[in-house]
Coordinates of C-alpha atoms in Angstrom, one line a residue:
X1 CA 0.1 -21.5 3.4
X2 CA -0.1 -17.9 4.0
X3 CA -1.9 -15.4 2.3
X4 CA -3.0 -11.4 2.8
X5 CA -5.4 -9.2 1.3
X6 CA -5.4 -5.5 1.2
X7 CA -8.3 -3.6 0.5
X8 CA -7.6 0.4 0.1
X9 CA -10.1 2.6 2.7
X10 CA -11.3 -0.6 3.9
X11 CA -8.9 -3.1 4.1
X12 CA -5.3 -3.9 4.2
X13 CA -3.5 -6.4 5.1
X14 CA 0.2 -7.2 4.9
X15 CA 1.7 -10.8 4.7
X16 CA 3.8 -12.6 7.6
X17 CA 7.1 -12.6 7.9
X18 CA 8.9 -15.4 6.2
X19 CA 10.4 -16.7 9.7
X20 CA 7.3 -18.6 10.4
X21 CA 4.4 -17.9 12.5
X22 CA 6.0 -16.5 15.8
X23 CA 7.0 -13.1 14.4
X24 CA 4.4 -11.1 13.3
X25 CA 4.6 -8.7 10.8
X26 CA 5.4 -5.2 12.0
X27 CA 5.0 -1.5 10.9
X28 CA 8.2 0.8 10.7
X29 CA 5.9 3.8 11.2
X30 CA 5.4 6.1 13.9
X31 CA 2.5 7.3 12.1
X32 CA 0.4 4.3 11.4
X33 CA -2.4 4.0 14.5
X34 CA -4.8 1.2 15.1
X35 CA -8.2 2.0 13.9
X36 CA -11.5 1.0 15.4
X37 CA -14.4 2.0 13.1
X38 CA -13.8 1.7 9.5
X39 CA -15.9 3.1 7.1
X40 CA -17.9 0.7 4.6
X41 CA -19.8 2.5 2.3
X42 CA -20.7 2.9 -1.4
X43 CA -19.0 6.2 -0.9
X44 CA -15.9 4.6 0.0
X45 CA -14.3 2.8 -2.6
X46 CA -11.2 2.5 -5.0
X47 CA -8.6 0.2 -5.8
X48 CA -8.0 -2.6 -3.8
X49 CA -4.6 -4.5 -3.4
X50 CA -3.0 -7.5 -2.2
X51 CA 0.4 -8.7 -1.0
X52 CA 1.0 -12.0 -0.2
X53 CA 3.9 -14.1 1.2
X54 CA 4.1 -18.2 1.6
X55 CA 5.9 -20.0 3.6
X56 CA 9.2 -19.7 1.2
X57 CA 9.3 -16.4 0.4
X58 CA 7.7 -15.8 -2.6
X59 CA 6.0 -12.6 -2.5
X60 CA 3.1 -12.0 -5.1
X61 CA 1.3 -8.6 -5.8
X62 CA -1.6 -7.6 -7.6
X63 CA -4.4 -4.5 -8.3
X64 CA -8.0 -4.2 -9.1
X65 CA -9.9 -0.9 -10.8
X66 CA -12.5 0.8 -8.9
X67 CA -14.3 0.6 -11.9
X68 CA -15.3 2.0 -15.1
X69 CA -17.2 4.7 -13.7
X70 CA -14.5 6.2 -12.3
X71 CA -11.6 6.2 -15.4
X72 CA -10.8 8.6 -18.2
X73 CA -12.9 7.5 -21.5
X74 CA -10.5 5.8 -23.7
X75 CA -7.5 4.5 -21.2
X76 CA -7.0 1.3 -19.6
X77 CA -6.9 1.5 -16.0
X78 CA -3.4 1.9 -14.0
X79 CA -4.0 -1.3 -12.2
X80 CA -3.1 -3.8 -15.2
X81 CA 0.3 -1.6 -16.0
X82 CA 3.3 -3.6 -14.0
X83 CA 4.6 -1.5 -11.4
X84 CA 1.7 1.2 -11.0
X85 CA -0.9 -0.3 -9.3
X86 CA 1.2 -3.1 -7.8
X87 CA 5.0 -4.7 -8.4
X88 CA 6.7 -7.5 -6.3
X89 CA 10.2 -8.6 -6.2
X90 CA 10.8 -11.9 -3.3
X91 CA 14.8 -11.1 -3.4
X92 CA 12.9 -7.1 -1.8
X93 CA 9.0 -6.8 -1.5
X94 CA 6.4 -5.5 -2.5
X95 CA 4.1 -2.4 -3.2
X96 CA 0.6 -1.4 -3.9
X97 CA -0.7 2.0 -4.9
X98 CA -4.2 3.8 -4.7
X99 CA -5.5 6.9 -5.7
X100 CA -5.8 9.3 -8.7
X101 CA -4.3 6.3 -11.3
X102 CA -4.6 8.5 -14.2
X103 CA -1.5 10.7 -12.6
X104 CA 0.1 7.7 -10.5
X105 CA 0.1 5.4 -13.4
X106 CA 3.1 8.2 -15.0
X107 CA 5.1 7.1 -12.0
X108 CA 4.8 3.6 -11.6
X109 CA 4.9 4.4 -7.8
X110 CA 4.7 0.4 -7.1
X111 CA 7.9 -0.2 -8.8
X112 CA 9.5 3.0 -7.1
X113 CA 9.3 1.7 -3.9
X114 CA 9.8 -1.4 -3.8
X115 CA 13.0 -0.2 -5.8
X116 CA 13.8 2.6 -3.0
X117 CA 13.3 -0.8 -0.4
X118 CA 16.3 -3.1 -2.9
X119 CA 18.3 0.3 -1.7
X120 CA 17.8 -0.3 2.2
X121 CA 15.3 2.4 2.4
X122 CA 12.2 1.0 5.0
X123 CA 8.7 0.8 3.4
X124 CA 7.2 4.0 4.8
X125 CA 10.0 5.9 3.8
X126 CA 10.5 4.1 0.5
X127 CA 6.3 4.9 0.0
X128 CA 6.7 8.6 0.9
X129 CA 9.7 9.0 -1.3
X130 CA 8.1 7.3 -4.3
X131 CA 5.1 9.5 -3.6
X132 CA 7.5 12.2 -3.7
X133 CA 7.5 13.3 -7.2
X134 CA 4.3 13.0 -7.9
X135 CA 3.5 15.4 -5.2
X136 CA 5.9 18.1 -7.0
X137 CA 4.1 18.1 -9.9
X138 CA 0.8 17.2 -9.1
X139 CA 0.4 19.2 -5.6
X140 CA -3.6 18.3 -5.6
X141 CA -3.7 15.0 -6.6
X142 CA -4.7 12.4 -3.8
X143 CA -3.0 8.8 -3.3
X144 CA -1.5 6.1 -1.6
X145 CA 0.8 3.2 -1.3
X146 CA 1.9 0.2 1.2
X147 CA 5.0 -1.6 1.4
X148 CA 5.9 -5.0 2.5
X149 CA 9.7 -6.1 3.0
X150 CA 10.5 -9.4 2.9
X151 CA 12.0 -9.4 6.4
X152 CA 8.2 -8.9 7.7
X153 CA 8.4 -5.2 8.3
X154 CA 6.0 -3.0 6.3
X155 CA 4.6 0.6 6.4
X156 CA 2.2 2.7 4.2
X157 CA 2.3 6.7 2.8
X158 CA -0.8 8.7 2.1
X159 CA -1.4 11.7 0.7
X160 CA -4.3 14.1 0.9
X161 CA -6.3 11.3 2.7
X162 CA -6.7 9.2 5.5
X163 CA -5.8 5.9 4.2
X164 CA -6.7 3.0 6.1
X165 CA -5.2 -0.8 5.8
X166 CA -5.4 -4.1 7.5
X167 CA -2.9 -6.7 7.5
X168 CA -3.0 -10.1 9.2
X169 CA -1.3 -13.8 9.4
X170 CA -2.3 -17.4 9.9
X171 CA -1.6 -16.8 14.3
X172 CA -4.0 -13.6 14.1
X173 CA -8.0 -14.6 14.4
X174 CA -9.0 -11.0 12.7
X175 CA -7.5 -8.5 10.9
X176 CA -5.9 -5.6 12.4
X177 CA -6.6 -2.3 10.5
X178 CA -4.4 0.4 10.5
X179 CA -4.8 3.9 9.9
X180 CA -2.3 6.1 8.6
X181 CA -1.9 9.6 8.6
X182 CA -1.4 11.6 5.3
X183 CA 1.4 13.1 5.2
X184 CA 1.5 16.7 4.6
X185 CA 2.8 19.5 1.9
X186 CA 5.3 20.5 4.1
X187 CA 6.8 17.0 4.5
X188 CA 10.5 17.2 5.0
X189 CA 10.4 13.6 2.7
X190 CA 8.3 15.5 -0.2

């Protein structure tokens, strides 16, 4: 009945709430703007990755590869491991991940968060702080993730880029991208 499509750089989109159509999903973060212009290049490409919820509450997730021409020789891409690229839970949420997979994929970021969101912690913050150790070790590498609660609320983490999403519902005629800012070394959540 429902479905979303996210689509890292491009396009995002997170799934409706599972209250029905009147209630829109919404973003728990301050620093998530609406973007006008997005970018749609062959320069602008990576991993793309959906959430979706239908109209009982199941929650699916899943992750593509930007590509062979893009991965260490000899690995298999982060996007097929459960809980790096993407991980879903319907009794929580979701997560999908972008970025440098051949550090991520150590972290299972995904899995992190949506864990961090079973704990009460709201997707941006559950994002950031599954971002968080891979920050401390890897200070340079570049990534991101979006959540999606099942209660409808979702939010998104980036980290040294400007990561762009979209998310919409069966009552919205377009998407609506979002842009969010990265956050930064000196992050109190890092």
């Amino acid at each position: 009945r429902t479905h979303a499509h996210t689509h890292t750089r491009t396009h995002k989109r997170a799934p409706p709430a599972p209250h029905g159509p009147s209630e829109r999903p919404k973003s728990d973060s301050a620093a998530a703007q609406p973007e006008e212009d997005l970018d749609t290049s062959y320069q602008n490409h990576d991993t793309i990755g959906a959430i979706a919820m239908d109209f009982w509450g199941n929650i699916a997730a899943g992750a593509s590869s930007n590509g062979a021409g893009h991965k260490v020789p000899g690995r298999v891409g982060d996007a097929a491991i459960v809980g790096a690229g993407a991980y879903a839970d319907s009794e929580v949420g979701a997560a999908v991940a972008t970025g440098d997979g051949d550090i991520m994929m150590r972290f299972l970021p995904a899995f992190a968060a949506v864990n961090l969101m079973a704990q009460g912690v709201p997707p941006t913050q559950a994002c950031e702080g599954a971002l968080a150790p891979i920050i401390s070790k890897y200070p340079l590498f570049t990534g991101a993730l979006l959540c999606f609660h099942n209660t409808g609320t979702f939010g998104a983490a980036a980290y040294r880029w400007n990561f762009v999403f979209s998310y919409q519902d069966e009552t919205m005629a377009a998407p609506v991208a979002v842009k969010v800012i990265p956050m930064h070394p000196s992050d109190p959540s890092i």
